[in-house]
Amino acid sequence: MVNGTNSAAAIAMHGITKLYGELRAVDDFSLDVASGTIFGLLGPNGAGKTTLIRILTTLLRPTSGAAFVEGRNVLTEGKEVRRLIGVVPQENNLDRYLTARENLILHARMHGMAPVDYNPRIDELFELIGLAGRQHDFPDTFSGGMQRRLVVARALVHNPRVLFLDEPTTGLDPQSRRAVWEYIASLKAKMTIFLTTHFMDEADVLCDRILIMDHGRALVDGTAAELKERFAHAHIYEVEFRRNADRYEAMLRNLPYVESAERSGNLFRLTLAGEEALKTLMDELGSADIRKICLREPSLEDVFIALTGRTVRD
Amino acid sequence: MLVLRRSLFSEFLAVVAYPLTLYLAFGVGLKGYIADVEGLPYPVFIAPGLITMTAVNAAFDESAWSMWFHRRVQRTIEEYRVTPITVYDIVVGKILCGFSHGIIKGVVVTGVIFLFTPFRFTLLHLLIYLVFITLGSMIFSCLGTIVGTTINKPENIGRIQAVVIVPLIFMSGIFFPLSSYPAALVPVVKLLPTTAAFDGARQALLHGAFPPGYAANLVITATVVFVLAVAIFNRKMSE
Ligand SMILES: Nc1ncnc2c1ncn2[C@@H]1O[C@H](COP(=O)(O)OP(=O)(O)O)[C@@H](O)[C@H]1O
Ligand SMILES: [Mg+2]
C-alpha cells in the first residue's frame, strides 16, 4: 500500500519541500494514499496542511519534489489533475453575487459540463445537502454550516475522483459538524477523500488512515487504532488538585520527566517519561493538595500532544 | 454579466449621472463664459470626451475592482483555478468583462446624450468613433486588470486612479484643446495613449476623421498592456 510505484495510489508525493523565504512550510514530505481511502491529515496551526493541499490542487508550486494525483503530475498536467479533483478550501469562497444554484452552475460550466448533465446532478446535490428550498437564495443569507455544505456540494458537481477538504468543519457548531461528517462519510467508496483537520474526534470518526504532521514533517501515520496502540505504553496520568493549581502548574512545567502538561481548571493531564517517573512525581508534589490521580487510556488527542507538544486548538 | 443585469437600474443611474453632471456643469453652466473651441460650441467640444471617459473609466473600474474583489475578498479566483480552465482563460475573461462594461456604459451614455442634448452625429462618425472607444476600453481594462492583480490594499487602487489615471485623462485634452499646451509640449502630449483615445475619439465623432497615428498608437498600446496584464496575472498566480 505504501509504495511509490503503486498504480492504485490516488495521491503520491515524493520529497515535497515548500519554502516561504526562509521558512520551511513543508519539509521533504513523501506520502502515498490508496484509492478509496478517507485520509486525514492532522496537525496544529501552521503545520503545513494547507500548503500541502494547495500543492496537490495545483494552486502552489513546491520548491522541490514531485506530486501526483491519480497518476498525473500536478506540475506538468495541471489541467488533467484539476479535471479529477474537487476542492473545499479552508475559507469558503462562494460568489456572493450569485445564488447558491448559480454558484454550482458556474462550477459545472468551468468543468465544461452541459446543462443536461449538470442540472439533474445539481438537483440531486441540493437534495443531499438539504438546501433544495434555498437554492435560489444568495450564500450571504446562509449560516456557516449551510455555506460549508454548499462549498462541499460545489466540489462534487463534476463527480471528482479525489476530494480535498481543508478543515471542513472548523468554525461550525456541533450539529453542523455532525451533518458535514455524515455527508463526507456518505461519499466513502465513491472517491478518495483527503481531509485536514484540527479535531481529533473528527479524524477518529471519519478517517481510515491518519497522519499527524508538524513543522512540515510527518510524525506518525496509521489507523486511529494503530496510533493509539503505539502510544498504549505512553504514561499518561490525570492529576487533579484541590487548591494551589497555579503553583503546581509552574512546578510541573519545570520537571524534566514531565514531557507535557495540559491544564483545564484544576485538572492536569501529564505525559511522563516513564513508569518510574510517577513515584518521583508523587514525592515532589506531596499528597496534601491532590484530589485524585489516575492512569489514562491514551486518546488520539494524547497521541497528538505527545508528538507535537501542543494542543490542537491554538 | 448576470450580476450586471441584476443591478441594471442602479448601475444605469450611476453611470449616466456623472458624465451628465459634468456636461451640465461645464457644457451648459459655463457656456456663456467659454467661447467656441476650435470652431465648436463648448458642450459639443466636450461631449465625445465625456463619453470616452465614461467608457474607459468603467472598463478600468470594473477590471481593477472585480479582479481585486475576486482575488482578495471572495477568493473566487482560487475556485476558478481548481477547475480545468487555465490562468489564461481567467485573465482574458476578466479583461473582456471590464472591456464590455466600458462599451456598454459608453453606449448608454451616448444614447442619453443623444436623447437629452442637442448634440448630433452621423452613423458613420459613430462607427469610426467606436474603433477608438473600443481600443480605449481595451487598454483601460488591461490596466485595471494589472492594478487589480498587483495591488492588495483597496485604498491603493483609489490612489493609482487619482495619481495616474485621472491626470492622464485630463491631460489628454478632454476639457480643452491640445493647442492650449505650450508648443514644445504638444508632441509629447500627443504621444500619450489617452490623448490618442480622447482626441482621436473627438475627431472621429465630430468630423468623421480617422487619425492613423492615434489609431496605431492605441493598437500598439493595447497589445502591450494586454500582454503585460496576462503575464503579470500569470506570474502572480504561480507565486
Ligand atoms: N503565503 C505565505 N507566505 C509566507 N508564509 C506562509 C504562507 N502561507 C503559509 N505560510 C506559513 O507556512 C506555514 C504552514 O502554513 P499552512 O500550510 O497554512 O499551515 P496549516 O494549514 O497546517 O495551518 C505556517 O508557518 C505559515 O505561517
Ligand atoms: Mg490550514
Coordinates of C-alpha atoms and ligand atoms in Angstrom, one line a residue:
Chain A
M1 CA 0.0 0.0 0.0
V2 CA 2.7 2.5 0.9
N3 CA 4.6 2.1 -2.3
G4 CA 5.7 4.9 -4.7
T5 CA 5.0 2.9 -7.9
N6 CA 1.7 1.5 -6.8
S7 CA -0.7 2.5 -9.6
A8 CA -3.6 2.2 -7.1
A9 CA -2.3 5.3 -5.3
A10 CA -4.8 8.2 -5.7
I11 CA -2.2 10.6 -4.3
A12 CA 1.5 10.3 -4.3
M13 CA 4.1 12.8 -3.1
H14 CA 7.9 12.4 -3.3
G15 CA 10.2 14.6 -1.3
I16 CA 7.9 17.7 -1.4
T17 CA 9.5 20.8 0.1
K18 CA 8.0 24.2 0.1
L19 CA 9.9 27.3 1.3
Y20 CA 8.4 30.6 2.1
G21 CA 11.6 32.7 2.1
E22 CA 13.5 31.1 5.0
L23 CA 10.5 29.2 6.4
R24 CA 10.2 25.5 5.6
A25 CA 6.4 25.2 5.5
V26 CA 6.7 21.6 4.1
D27 CA 9.9 19.7 4.5
D28 CA 10.8 16.7 2.4
F29 CA 7.4 15.2 2.6
S30 CA 6.5 11.9 1.0
L31 CA 3.2 10.1 1.0
D32 CA 1.0 7.6 -0.9
V33 CA -2.7 7.5 -0.4
A34 CA -4.5 4.4 -1.7
S35 CA -7.6 4.8 -3.8
G36 CA -10.9 4.9 -1.9
T37 CA -9.3 5.9 1.4
I38 CA -10.6 8.6 3.7
F39 CA -7.2 10.1 4.6
G40 CA -6.9 12.5 7.5
L41 CA -4.0 15.0 7.8
L42 CA -3.8 16.1 11.4
G43 CA -1.7 18.9 12.7
P44 CA -1.7 22.1 14.8
N45 CA -2.0 25.5 13.1
G46 CA 0.9 26.3 10.9
A47 CA 1.9 22.6 10.5
G48 CA 1.8 22.9 6.7
K49 CA -1.5 21.2 6.0
T50 CA -3.0 23.9 3.8
T51 CA 0.3 24.2 1.9
L52 CA 0.2 20.5 1.1
I53 CA -3.4 20.8 -0.2
R54 CA -2.5 23.8 -2.3
I55 CA 0.4 21.9 -3.9
L56 CA -1.8 18.9 -4.6
T57 CA -4.6 21.0 -6.1
T58 CA -2.1 22.9 -8.4
L59 CA -2.5 26.2 -6.7
L60 CA 1.0 26.3 -5.4
R61 CA 4.3 25.1 -6.9
P62 CA 6.5 23.2 -4.5
T63 CA 10.1 24.4 -4.1
S64 CA 11.2 20.8 -4.9
G65 CA 9.8 17.3 -5.2
A66 CA 7.1 15.7 -7.3
A67 CA 3.4 15.1 -6.6
F68 CA 0.8 13.0 -8.5
V69 CA -2.9 12.8 -8.3
E70 CA -4.4 9.7 -10.0
G71 CA -1.0 9.2 -11.6
R72 CA -0.9 12.7 -13.1
N73 CA 1.8 15.1 -12.3
V74 CA 0.4 18.2 -10.6
L75 CA 3.2 20.3 -12.1
T76 CA 3.0 19.3 -15.7
E77 CA -0.5 18.0 -16.1
G78 CA -2.3 20.6 -14.0
K79 CA -5.4 20.7 -16.2
E80 CA -5.8 16.9 -16.2
V81 CA -5.4 16.9 -12.4
R82 CA -8.0 19.6 -12.0
R83 CA -10.5 17.6 -14.0
L84 CA -10.2 14.8 -11.5
I85 CA -10.3 16.7 -8.2
G86 CA -12.8 18.5 -6.1
V87 CA -11.6 21.1 -3.6
V88 CA -13.1 22.5 -0.5
P89 CA -10.7 25.3 0.7
Q90 CA -10.1 26.3 4.3
E91 CA -12.1 29.6 3.7
N92 CA -15.4 29.4 1.9
N93 CA -15.0 31.1 -1.4
L94 CA -18.6 31.3 -2.8
D95 CA -19.5 34.1 -5.1
R96 CA -21.9 36.2 -3.1
Y97 CA -23.3 37.9 -6.2
L98 CA -24.6 34.6 -7.5
T99 CA -27.3 32.5 -6.0
A100 CA -26.5 29.1 -4.4
R101 CA -27.6 27.3 -7.6
E102 CA -25.7 29.8 -9.9
N103 CA -22.5 29.1 -7.9
L104 CA -22.8 25.4 -8.7
I105 CA -23.8 26.1 -12.3
L106 CA -20.7 28.3 -12.8
H107 CA -18.6 25.5 -11.4
A108 CA -20.2 22.9 -13.8
R109 CA -19.6 25.2 -16.7
M110 CA -16.0 25.7 -15.8
H111 CA -15.8 21.9 -16.0
G112 CA -17.2 22.0 -19.4
M113 CA -20.5 20.3 -18.4
A114 CA -23.6 20.7 -20.5
P115 CA -26.9 21.7 -18.9
V116 CA -28.5 18.3 -19.5
D117 CA -25.7 16.8 -17.4
Y118 CA -25.4 19.4 -14.7
N119 CA -29.0 20.3 -13.9
P120 CA -30.0 16.8 -12.7
R121 CA -26.7 16.5 -10.8
I122 CA -27.2 19.8 -9.1
D123 CA -30.8 19.0 -8.2
E124 CA -29.6 15.8 -6.6
L125 CA -26.8 17.6 -4.7
F126 CA -29.2 20.2 -3.3
E127 CA -31.5 17.3 -2.0
L128 CA -28.5 15.7 -0.5
I129 CA -27.3 18.7 1.4
G130 CA -30.8 19.6 2.4
L131 CA -30.8 23.1 0.7
A132 CA -33.1 22.4 -2.1
G133 CA -35.5 25.0 -0.8
R134 CA -32.8 27.7 -0.6
Q135 CA -31.1 27.2 -3.9
H136 CA -32.2 30.5 -5.3
D137 CA -31.0 32.5 -2.3
F138 CA -27.7 34.2 -2.0
P139 CA -25.0 32.5 0.0
D140 CA -24.7 35.6 2.3
T141 CA -28.1 34.6 3.8
F142 CA -26.9 31.2 4.8
S143 CA -25.5 30.0 8.1
G144 CA -21.8 28.9 8.3
G145 CA -22.8 25.3 8.2
M146 CA -25.1 25.8 5.2
Q147 CA -22.3 27.6 3.3
R148 CA -19.9 24.9 4.1
R149 CA -22.3 22.2 2.8
L150 CA -22.8 24.3 -0.3
V151 CA -19.0 24.5 -0.9
V152 CA -18.7 20.7 -0.5
A153 CA -21.6 20.3 -2.9
R154 CA -19.9 22.6 -5.4
A155 CA -16.8 20.5 -5.2
L156 CA -18.8 17.4 -6.1
V157 CA -20.8 18.7 -9.1
H158 CA -18.4 17.2 -11.6
N159 CA -18.0 13.8 -9.8
P160 CA -14.4 14.1 -8.8
R161 CA -12.2 11.1 -8.2
V162 CA -10.3 12.7 -5.4
L163 CA -11.9 15.2 -3.0
F164 CA -9.7 17.6 -0.9
L165 CA -11.2 19.1 2.2
D166 CA -9.2 21.7 4.1
E167 CA -10.6 21.8 7.7
P168 CA -14.2 21.1 6.6
T169 CA -15.8 21.7 10.0
T170 CA -13.6 24.4 11.6
G171 CA -15.9 27.1 12.9
L172 CA -19.1 25.1 12.8
D173 CA -21.4 24.4 15.6
P174 CA -21.7 20.7 16.8
Q175 CA -24.9 20.0 14.8
S176 CA -23.5 21.4 11.6
R177 CA -20.2 19.5 12.1
R178 CA -22.1 16.3 12.5
A179 CA -24.1 17.0 9.3
V180 CA -20.9 17.6 7.4
W181 CA -19.4 14.4 8.8
E182 CA -22.4 12.3 7.8
Y183 CA -22.2 13.8 4.4
I184 CA -18.5 13.1 4.0
A185 CA -19.0 9.6 5.3
S186 CA -21.7 9.0 2.7
L187 CA -19.2 9.7 -0.1
K188 CA -16.9 6.9 1.1
A189 CA -16.2 4.3 -1.6
K190 CA -17.2 6.7 -4.3
M191 CA -14.0 8.6 -4.2
T192 CA -10.7 9.1 -2.4
I193 CA -11.0 11.8 0.3
F194 CA -8.1 13.8 1.6
L195 CA -9.0 16.0 4.5
T196 CA -7.1 18.1 7.0
T197 CA -8.4 18.8 10.4
H198 CA -7.8 20.3 13.8
F199 CA -10.1 17.9 15.5
M200 CA -9.1 14.5 16.9
D201 CA -12.7 13.3 17.1
E202 CA -13.2 14.2 13.5
A203 CA -10.2 12.2 12.4
D204 CA -11.2 9.4 14.7
V205 CA -14.7 9.1 13.4
L206 CA -14.1 9.7 9.7
C207 CA -10.7 8.6 8.6
D208 CA -9.4 5.2 7.6
R209 CA -5.9 6.5 7.9
I210 CA -4.5 9.4 9.9
L211 CA -1.2 11.2 9.5
I212 CA 0.0 13.6 12.2
M213 CA 2.3 16.3 11.0
D214 CA 4.0 19.3 12.4
H215 CA 6.6 21.8 11.2
G216 CA 6.1 20.5 7.6
R217 CA 7.1 16.9 8.5
A218 CA 5.2 13.7 9.1
L219 CA 5.3 12.4 12.6
V220 CA 3.2 9.2 12.6
D221 CA 0.9 7.5 10.2
G222 CA -1.7 4.7 10.6
T223 CA -5.3 3.9 11.5
A224 CA -6.7 5.6 14.6
A225 CA -6.5 2.2 16.4
E226 CA -2.9 1.8 15.4
L227 CA -1.9 5.2 16.6
K228 CA -3.5 4.7 19.9
E229 CA -1.9 1.3 20.2
R230 CA 1.5 2.7 19.5
F231 CA 1.0 5.0 22.4
A232 CA -0.5 2.5 24.7
H233 CA 2.8 2.4 26.5
A234 CA 2.7 6.1 27.0
H235 CA 2.4 7.2 30.6
I236 CA -0.5 9.5 30.7
Y237 CA -1.9 10.5 34.0
E238 CA -4.6 12.8 35.2
V239 CA -3.9 14.7 38.3
E240 CA -6.5 16.9 40.0
F241 CA -5.6 19.4 42.7
R242 CA -7.8 20.7 45.5
R243 CA -6.1 24.1 45.5
N244 CA -2.9 26.0 44.5
A245 CA -3.2 24.7 40.9
D246 CA -1.1 27.7 39.7
R247 CA 1.8 26.9 41.9
Y248 CA 1.7 23.3 40.9
E249 CA 1.5 24.2 37.2
A250 CA 4.7 26.2 37.4
M251 CA 6.3 23.3 39.2
L252 CA 5.1 20.7 36.7
R253 CA 6.3 22.7 33.8
N254 CA 9.8 22.6 35.2
L255 CA 10.1 18.9 36.0
P256 CA 12.3 17.2 33.4
Y257 CA 10.4 13.9 33.4
V258 CA 7.1 15.6 32.7
E259 CA 7.0 15.6 28.9
S260 CA 3.8 17.6 28.6
A261 CA 1.3 19.1 30.9
E262 CA -2.1 20.2 29.7
R263 CA -4.3 22.1 32.2
S264 CA -8.0 22.5 32.3
G265 CA -9.0 24.2 35.6
N266 CA -7.6 22.2 38.4
L267 CA -7.1 19.1 36.3
F268 CA -3.8 18.4 34.6
R269 CA -3.1 15.8 32.0
L270 CA 0.5 14.8 32.2
T271 CA 2.7 12.7 29.9
L272 CA 5.5 11.2 31.9
A273 CA 8.9 10.0 30.6
G274 CA 8.4 6.5 32.2
E275 CA 6.6 4.5 34.8
E276 CA 9.3 5.1 37.4
A277 CA 8.7 8.9 37.0
L278 CA 5.4 8.6 38.7
K279 CA 6.9 7.8 42.1
T280 CA 9.4 10.7 41.8
L281 CA 6.5 13.0 40.8
M282 CA 4.4 11.9 43.8
D283 CA 7.3 12.6 46.1
E284 CA 7.7 16.0 44.6
L285 CA 4.1 17.1 44.7
G286 CA 3.2 15.6 48.1
S287 CA -0.3 14.4 48.8
A288 CA -1.7 17.4 50.6
D289 CA -3.4 19.1 47.7
I290 CA -4.1 16.2 45.4
R291 CA -7.7 15.3 45.0
K292 CA -7.2 12.4 42.6
I293 CA -4.7 10.8 40.3
C294 CA -5.3 8.2 37.7
L295 CA -3.8 6.5 34.7
R296 CA -5.5 7.3 31.4
E297 CA -6.1 5.3 28.2
P298 CA -4.4 7.3 25.5
S299 CA -6.8 9.1 23.2
L300 CA -5.9 10.4 19.8
E301 CA -5.5 13.7 21.5
D302 CA -2.9 12.3 23.8
V303 CA -1.0 10.9 20.8
F304 CA -1.1 14.3 19.2
I305 CA 0.0 16.1 22.3
A306 CA 2.8 13.6 22.9
L307 CA 4.1 14.1 19.4
T308 CA 3.6 17.8 18.8
G309 CA 4.0 19.0 22.4
R310 CA 0.9 21.2 22.0
T311 CA -2.8 21.0 21.8
V312 CA -4.6 21.3 18.6
R313 CA -6.8 24.3 19.2
D314 CA -4.5 27.3 19.1
Chain B
M1 CA -22.8 39.5 -16.9
L2 CA -25.6 38.0 -14.9
V3 CA -24.6 40.2 -12.0
L4 CA -24.6 43.3 -14.2
R5 CA -28.1 42.6 -15.4
R6 CA -29.3 42.2 -11.9
S7 CA -28.2 45.7 -10.8
L8 CA -29.0 47.3 -14.1
F9 CA -31.2 50.2 -12.9
S10 CA -28.9 51.5 -10.1
E11 CA -25.9 51.0 -12.5
F12 CA -27.7 52.9 -15.1
L13 CA -28.3 55.9 -12.9
A14 CA -24.8 55.8 -11.5
V15 CA -23.3 55.6 -15.0
V16 CA -25.3 58.3 -16.5
A17 CA -25.2 60.7 -13.6
Y18 CA -21.6 61.6 -13.6
P19 CA -21.0 62.5 -17.3
L20 CA -24.3 64.2 -17.4
T21 CA -23.4 66.3 -14.4
L22 CA -20.1 67.3 -16.0
Y23 CA -21.9 68.0 -19.2
L24 CA -24.4 70.3 -17.4
A25 CA -21.8 71.9 -15.2
F26 CA -19.1 72.6 -17.9
G27 CA -21.1 72.4 -21.0
V28 CA -24.2 74.3 -20.1
G29 CA -23.2 76.2 -16.9
L30 CA -20.1 77.6 -18.4
K31 CA -21.4 78.1 -21.9
G32 CA -21.8 81.8 -21.5
Y33 CA -18.2 82.2 -20.3
I34 CA -16.4 80.0 -22.7
A35 CA -16.2 81.0 -26.3
D36 CA -16.4 78.4 -29.1
V37 CA -13.4 76.0 -29.0
E38 CA -11.9 75.1 -32.4
G39 CA -15.0 76.4 -34.0
L40 CA -17.3 74.3 -31.9
P41 CA -19.7 75.3 -29.1
Y42 CA -18.1 74.1 -25.9
P43 CA -20.7 71.5 -25.0
V44 CA -20.2 69.9 -28.3
F45 CA -16.5 70.0 -27.9
I46 CA -16.5 68.1 -24.6
A47 CA -19.3 65.6 -25.3
P48 CA -17.2 63.0 -27.1
G49 CA -14.6 63.1 -24.4
L50 CA -17.3 62.6 -21.7
I51 CA -18.5 59.5 -23.4
T52 CA -15.0 58.2 -23.9
M53 CA -14.2 59.0 -20.3
T54 CA -17.2 57.1 -19.1
A55 CA -16.3 54.1 -21.1
V56 CA -12.6 53.9 -20.2
N57 CA -13.3 54.6 -16.5
A58 CA -15.9 51.9 -16.4
A59 CA -13.5 49.5 -18.1
F60 CA -10.8 50.3 -15.6
D61 CA -13.0 50.3 -12.5
E62 CA -14.7 47.0 -13.4
S63 CA -11.4 45.2 -14.2
A64 CA -9.5 46.6 -11.2
W65 CA -12.2 46.2 -8.6
S66 CA -13.5 42.9 -9.8
M67 CA -10.1 41.4 -10.0
W68 CA -9.2 42.6 -6.6
F69 CA -12.5 41.5 -5.1
H70 CA -12.4 38.1 -6.6
R71 CA -8.8 37.6 -5.7
R72 CA -8.6 39.1 -2.2
V73 CA -12.1 39.3 -0.8
Q74 CA -14.2 36.4 -2.2
R75 CA -11.2 34.4 -3.3
T76 CA -13.3 33.1 -6.1
I77 CA -10.2 33.2 -8.4
E78 CA -9.0 30.2 -6.4
E79 CA -12.2 28.4 -7.1
Y80 CA -11.7 29.1 -10.8
R81 CA -8.2 27.9 -10.5
V82 CA -9.0 24.4 -9.3
T83 CA -11.2 23.7 -12.3
P84 CA -9.9 22.7 -15.8
I85 CA -9.9 26.3 -17.1
T86 CA -6.5 27.9 -17.2
V87 CA -5.0 31.0 -15.7
Y88 CA -5.1 32.5 -19.2
D89 CA -8.8 31.8 -19.5
I90 CA -9.4 33.6 -16.2
V91 CA -7.4 36.7 -17.0
V92 CA -8.7 37.1 -20.6
G93 CA -12.2 36.6 -19.2
K94 CA -11.7 39.4 -16.7
I95 CA -10.2 41.7 -19.3
L96 CA -13.1 41.1 -21.6
C97 CA -15.6 41.6 -18.8
G98 CA -14.1 45.0 -18.0
F99 CA -14.0 45.8 -21.7
S100 CA -17.7 45.1 -22.2
H101 CA -18.6 47.2 -19.1
G102 CA -16.7 50.0 -20.8
I103 CA -18.5 49.6 -24.1
I104 CA -22.0 49.1 -22.6
K105 CA -21.6 52.2 -20.4
G106 CA -20.2 54.2 -23.3
V107 CA -23.2 53.2 -25.4
V108 CA -25.6 54.1 -22.7
V109 CA -24.2 57.5 -22.2
T110 CA -24.1 58.1 -25.9
G111 CA -27.8 57.3 -26.0
V112 CA -28.6 59.6 -23.1
I113 CA -26.6 62.5 -24.5
F114 CA -28.3 62.0 -27.9
L115 CA -31.7 62.0 -26.3
F116 CA -31.3 64.9 -23.9
T117 CA -29.0 67.3 -25.6
P118 CA -28.9 68.9 -28.9
F119 CA -25.6 67.1 -29.7
R120 CA -25.8 65.2 -33.0
F121 CA -23.6 63.0 -35.1
T122 CA -23.9 60.7 -38.1
L123 CA -23.8 56.9 -38.0
L124 CA -20.6 56.8 -39.9
H125 CA -18.9 59.1 -37.4
L126 CA -20.2 56.9 -34.7
L127 CA -18.7 53.8 -36.3
I128 CA -15.3 55.3 -36.6
Y129 CA -15.7 56.6 -33.0
L130 CA -16.4 53.0 -31.9
V131 CA -12.9 52.0 -33.1
F132 CA -11.4 54.5 -30.7
I133 CA -13.7 53.8 -27.8
T134 CA -13.1 50.0 -28.2
L135 CA -9.3 50.3 -28.2
G136 CA -9.5 52.8 -25.3
S137 CA -11.7 50.5 -23.2
M138 CA -9.4 47.6 -24.0
I139 CA -6.4 49.5 -22.8
F140 CA -8.1 50.6 -19.6
S141 CA -9.5 47.2 -18.9
C142 CA -6.0 45.7 -19.2
L143 CA -4.6 48.5 -17.0
G144 CA -7.3 47.8 -14.4
T145 CA -6.5 44.1 -14.5
I146 CA -2.9 44.9 -13.8
V147 CA -3.8 47.1 -10.9
G148 CA -6.3 44.6 -9.5
T149 CA -3.7 41.8 -9.8
T150 CA -0.8 43.6 -8.2
I151 CA -2.4 45.7 -5.5
N152 CA -3.7 44.2 -2.3
K153 CA -4.9 47.2 -0.4
P154 CA -8.1 48.7 -1.8
E155 CA -7.2 52.3 -0.9
N156 CA -4.1 52.0 -3.1
I157 CA -6.3 51.2 -6.1
G158 CA -8.1 54.5 -5.5
R159 CA -4.7 56.2 -5.2
I160 CA -3.5 54.9 -8.5
Q161 CA -6.7 56.1 -10.1
A162 CA -6.2 59.6 -8.6
V163 CA -2.5 59.9 -9.3
V164 CA -2.2 58.1 -12.6
I165 CA -5.5 57.6 -14.4
V166 CA -7.3 60.8 -13.7
P167 CA -4.3 63.1 -14.7
L168 CA -3.7 61.1 -17.8
I169 CA -7.3 61.6 -18.8
F170 CA -7.4 65.3 -18.0
M171 CA -4.1 65.9 -19.8
S172 CA -5.4 64.4 -22.9
G173 CA -7.4 67.4 -23.9
I174 CA -10.8 66.3 -22.7
F175 CA -11.8 69.8 -21.5
F176 CA -9.5 71.9 -23.5
P177 CA -7.9 71.7 -27.0
L178 CA -4.4 70.4 -27.2
S179 CA -3.4 73.8 -28.8
S180 CA -3.7 75.3 -25.3
Y181 CA -0.4 73.5 -24.4
P182 CA 2.9 75.2 -25.0
A183 CA 4.0 74.3 -28.4
A184 CA 7.0 72.3 -27.1
L185 CA 4.7 70.1 -25.1
V186 CA 2.2 69.2 -27.8
P187 CA 4.2 66.4 -29.5
V188 CA 4.8 64.8 -26.1
V189 CA 1.1 65.0 -25.1
K190 CA 0.2 63.7 -28.5
L191 CA 2.2 60.5 -27.8
L192 CA 0.0 59.7 -24.7
P193 CA -2.3 56.8 -25.4
T194 CA -5.0 58.7 -23.5
T195 CA -4.6 61.6 -26.0
A196 CA -4.9 59.1 -28.8
A197 CA -8.1 57.8 -27.3
F198 CA -9.7 61.1 -26.4
D199 CA -8.6 63.4 -29.2
G200 CA -8.9 60.6 -31.7
A201 CA -12.4 59.9 -30.5
R202 CA -13.4 63.5 -30.7
Q203 CA -12.1 63.8 -34.3
A204 CA -13.9 60.7 -35.2
L205 CA -17.2 61.6 -33.7
L206 CA -17.3 65.3 -34.7
H207 CA -15.5 65.2 -38.0
G208 CA -15.6 61.6 -39.1
A209 CA -11.9 61.6 -39.3
F210 CA -9.7 58.6 -38.7
P211 CA -6.3 59.8 -37.5
P212 CA -4.0 56.9 -38.3
G213 CA -1.2 58.0 -35.9
Y214 CA -3.6 57.9 -33.0
A215 CA -5.1 54.6 -34.1
A216 CA -1.6 53.0 -34.4
N217 CA -0.7 54.3 -31.0
L218 CA -3.8 52.7 -29.5
V219 CA -3.3 49.4 -31.2
I220 CA 0.3 49.1 -30.1
T221 CA -0.6 50.3 -26.5
A222 CA -3.5 47.8 -26.3
T223 CA -1.3 45.0 -27.4
V224 CA 1.4 45.8 -25.0
V225 CA -0.8 46.2 -22.0
F226 CA -2.7 43.1 -22.9
V227 CA 0.4 41.0 -23.0
L228 CA 1.6 42.7 -19.8
A229 CA -1.7 42.0 -18.0
V230 CA -1.7 38.4 -18.9
A231 CA 1.9 37.9 -18.0
I232 CA 1.6 39.7 -14.7
F233 CA -1.5 37.8 -13.7
N234 CA 0.1 34.5 -14.7
R235 CA 3.2 35.4 -12.6
K236 CA 1.1 36.4 -9.6
M237 CA -0.8 33.1 -9.7
S238 CA 2.3 31.0 -9.7
E239 CA 3.8 32.7 -6.7
Ligands
LIG1 N1 1.9 32.8 1.6 C1 2.7 32.5 2.7 N2 3.8 33.3 2.9 C2 4.6 33.0 3.9 N3 4.4 32.1 4.8 C3 3.3 31.3 4.7 C4 2.4 31.5 3.6 N4 1.4 30.6 3.7 C5 1.7 29.9 4.8 N5 2.8 30.3 5.4 C6 3.4 29.7 6.6 O1 3.7 28.3 6.3 C7 3.4 27.5 7.5 C8 2.4 26.5 7.1 O2 1.1 27.1 6.9 P1 -0.2 26.3 6.5 O3 0.2 25.3 5.4 O4 -1.2 27.3 6.2 O5 -0.5 25.5 7.8 P2 -1.8 24.8 8.4 O6 -2.8 24.8 7.2 O7 -1.3 23.5 8.8 O8 -2.3 25.6 9.5 C9 2.9 28.5 8.6 O9 4.0 28.8 9.4 C10 2.5 29.7 7.8 O10 2.7 30.9 8.6
MG2 MG -4.6 25.5 7.1

